[in-house]
Amino acid sequence: PEGEMLVARLDPGERVVAGETTDFTVNLDMFHAFDIETEEALV
């Protein structure tokens, strides 16, 4: 859906795949929100 966002809470070193419609991963030690459409961090 347009404007859909993925919000993930990650522990240090944890890797999360951001859904079946994307092929990027995030590997963060802090909280971030990603826009699925643009794959850009919003915060």
mmCIF file of N, CA and C in Angstrom:
data_model
loop_
_atom_site.group_PDB
_atom_site.id
_atom_site.type_symbol
_atom_site.label_atom_id
_atom_site.label_comp_id
_atom_site.label_asym_id
_atom_site.label_seq_id
_atom_site.Cartn_x
_atom_site.Cartn_y
_atom_site.Cartn_z
ATOM 1 N N PRO A 1 0.827 -1.215 0.000
ATOM 2 C CA PRO A 1 0.000 0.000 0.000
ATOM 3 C C PRO A 1 0.857 1.259 0.000
ATOM 4 N N GLU A 2 0.417 2.254 -0.701
ATOM 5 C CA GLU A 2 1.174 3.493 -0.769
ATOM 6 C C GLU A 2 1.290 4.113 0.612
ATOM 7 N N GLY A 3 2.499 4.529 0.965
ATOM 8 C CA GLY A 3 2.709 5.161 2.257
ATOM 9 C C GLY A 3 2.892 4.188 3.403
ATOM 10 N N GLU A 4 2.850 2.895 3.115
ATOM 11 C CA GLU A 4 3.048 1.905 4.169
ATOM 12 C C GLU A 4 4.457 2.015 4.731
ATOM 13 N N MET A 5 4.573 1.902 6.032
ATOM 14 C CA MET A 5 5.878 1.996 6.667
ATOM 15 C C MET A 5 6.155 0.746 7.475
ATOM 16 N N LEU A 6 7.427 0.420 7.560
ATOM 17 C CA LEU A 6 7.884 -0.644 8.444
ATOM 18 C C LEU A 6 8.603 -0.006 9.614
ATOM 19 N N VAL A 7 8.196 -0.359 10.815
ATOM 20 C CA VAL A 7 8.870 0.121 12.008
ATOM 21 C C VAL A 7 9.465 -1.092 12.704
ATOM 22 N N ALA A 8 10.752 -1.039 12.941
ATOM 23 C CA ALA A 8 11.437 -2.183 13.528
ATOM 24 C C ALA A 8 12.253 -1.740 14.731
ATOM 25 N N ARG A 9 12.156 -2.508 15.797
ATOM 26 C CA ARG A 9 12.986 -2.291 16.971
ATOM 27 C C ARG A 9 14.076 -3.350 16.931
ATOM 28 N N LEU A 10 15.322 -2.927 16.782
ATOM 29 C CA LEU A 10 16.412 -3.877 16.617
ATOM 30 C C LEU A 10 17.392 -3.785 17.768
ATOM 31 N N ASP A 11 17.854 -4.946 18.197
ATOM 32 C CA ASP A 11 18.962 -4.992 19.136
ATOM 33 C C ASP A 11 20.267 -4.896 18.350
ATOM 34 N N PRO A 12 21.359 -4.507 19.003
ATOM 35 C CA PRO A 12 22.635 -4.418 18.296
ATOM 36 C C PRO A 12 22.973 -5.717 17.564
ATOM 37 N N GLY A 13 23.282 -5.594 16.263
ATOM 38 C CA GLY A 13 23.663 -6.753 15.484
ATOM 39 C C GLY A 13 22.515 -7.548 14.903
ATOM 40 N N GLU A 14 21.291 -7.207 15.273
ATOM 41 C CA GLU A 14 20.154 -7.957 14.758
ATOM 42 C C GLU A 14 19.847 -7.542 13.321
ATOM 43 N N ARG A 15 19.523 -8.496 12.501
ATOM 44 C CA ARG A 15 19.194 -8.213 11.107
ATOM 45 C C ARG A 15 17.731 -8.567 10.852
ATOM 46 N N VAL A 16 17.050 -7.672 10.174
ATOM 47 C CA VAL A 16 15.648 -7.894 9.835
ATOM 48 C C VAL A 16 15.467 -7.658 8.345
ATOM 49 N N VAL A 17 14.773 -8.562 7.685
ATOM 50 C CA VAL A 17 14.429 -8.373 6.281
ATOM 51 C C VAL A 17 13.081 -7.671 6.223
ATOM 52 N N ALA A 18 13.048 -6.576 5.477
ATOM 53 C CA ALA A 18 11.905 -5.668 5.573
ATOM 54 C C ALA A 18 10.773 -6.052 4.626
ATOM 55 N N GLY A 19 10.354 -7.295 4.695
ATOM 56 C CA GLY A 19 9.157 -7.695 3.979
ATOM 57 C C GLY A 19 9.418 -8.305 2.613
ATOM 58 N N GLU A 20 8.434 -9.017 2.096
ATOM 59 C CA GLU A 20 8.582 -9.757 0.851
ATOM 60 C C GLU A 20 8.699 -8.849 -0.368
ATOM 61 N N THR A 21 8.225 -7.614 -0.268
ATOM 62 C CA THR A 21 8.229 -6.723 -1.422
ATOM 63 C C THR A 21 9.517 -5.927 -1.528
ATOM 64 N N THR A 22 10.437 -6.136 -0.593
ATOM 65 C CA THR A 22 11.702 -5.410 -0.627
ATOM 66 C C THR A 22 12.848 -6.396 -0.488
ATOM 67 N N ASP A 23 14.029 -5.962 -0.860
ATOM 68 C CA ASP A 23 15.182 -6.841 -0.755
ATOM 69 C C ASP A 23 16.289 -6.215 0.087
ATOM 70 N N PHE A 24 15.959 -5.126 0.776
ATOM 71 C CA PHE A 24 16.976 -4.505 1.612
ATOM 72 C C PHE A 24 16.836 -4.976 3.059
ATOM 73 N N THR A 25 17.949 -4.925 3.796
ATOM 74 C CA THR A 25 17.927 -5.275 5.201
ATOM 75 C C THR A 25 18.399 -4.092 6.015
ATOM 76 N N VAL A 26 18.051 -4.107 7.277
ATOM 77 C CA VAL A 26 18.536 -3.088 8.196
ATOM 78 C C VAL A 26 19.320 -3.773 9.299
ATOM 79 N N ASN A 27 20.400 -3.167 9.694
ATOM 80 C CA ASN A 27 21.237 -3.717 10.755
ATOM 81 C C ASN A 27 21.662 -2.539 11.629
ATOM 82 N N LEU A 28 20.863 -2.241 12.627
ATOM 83 C CA LEU A 28 20.969 -1.006 13.388
ATOM 84 C C LEU A 28 21.028 -1.306 14.881
ATOM 85 N N ASP A 29 21.554 -0.340 15.645
ATOM 86 C CA ASP A 29 21.544 -0.489 17.099
ATOM 87 C C ASP A 29 20.629 0.548 17.744
ATOM 88 N N MET A 30 19.744 1.159 16.947
ATOM 89 C CA MET A 30 18.788 2.117 17.485
ATOM 90 C C MET A 30 17.503 2.038 16.676
ATOM 91 N N PHE A 31 16.492 2.744 17.139
ATOM 92 C CA PHE A 31 15.172 2.663 16.524
ATOM 93 C C PHE A 31 15.114 3.517 15.267
ATOM 94 N N HIS A 32 14.626 2.944 14.175
ATOM 95 C CA HIS A 32 14.423 3.683 12.938
ATOM 96 C C HIS A 32 13.085 3.295 12.316
ATOM 97 N N ALA A 33 12.528 4.203 11.575
ATOM 98 C CA ALA A 33 11.358 3.916 10.753
ATOM 99 C C ALA A 33 11.770 4.049 9.292
ATOM 100 N N PHE A 34 11.293 3.118 8.473
ATOM 101 C CA PHE A 34 11.648 3.113 7.062
ATOM 102 C C PHE A 34 10.400 3.247 6.212
ATOM 103 N N ASP A 35 10.524 4.037 5.150
ATOM 104 C CA ASP A 35 9.471 4.098 4.146
ATOM 105 C C ASP A 35 9.726 2.970 3.152
ATOM 106 N N ILE A 36 8.792 2.045 3.043
ATOM 107 C CA ILE A 36 8.984 0.882 2.186
ATOM 108 C C ILE A 36 9.092 1.289 0.718
ATOM 109 N N GLU A 37 8.372 2.333 0.334
ATOM 110 C CA GLU A 37 8.395 2.774 -1.059
ATOM 111 C C GLU A 37 9.779 3.274 -1.469
ATOM 112 N N THR A 38 10.421 4.043 -0.593
ATOM 113 C CA THR A 38 11.676 4.706 -0.959
ATOM 114 C C THR A 38 12.891 4.050 -0.322
ATOM 115 N N GLU A 39 12.649 3.146 0.649
ATOM 116 C CA GLU A 39 13.723 2.487 1.386
ATOM 117 C C GLU A 39 14.628 3.494 2.099
ATOM 118 N N GLU A 40 14.059 4.625 2.505
ATOM 119 C CA GLU A 40 14.837 5.637 3.207
ATOM 120 C C GLU A 40 14.417 5.690 4.670
ATOM 121 N N ALA A 41 15.389 5.945 5.523
ATOM 122 C CA ALA A 41 15.087 6.123 6.936
ATOM 123 C C ALA A 41 14.329 7.431 7.124
ATOM 124 N N LEU A 42 13.265 7.380 7.897
ATOM 125 C CA LEU A 42 12.448 8.566 8.135
ATOM 126 C C LEU A 42 12.882 9.301 9.393
ATOM 127 N N VAL A 43 13.531 8.592 10.292
ATOM 128 C CA VAL A 43 13.988 9.214 11.541
ATOM 129 C C VAL A 43 15.422 8.794 11.814
#
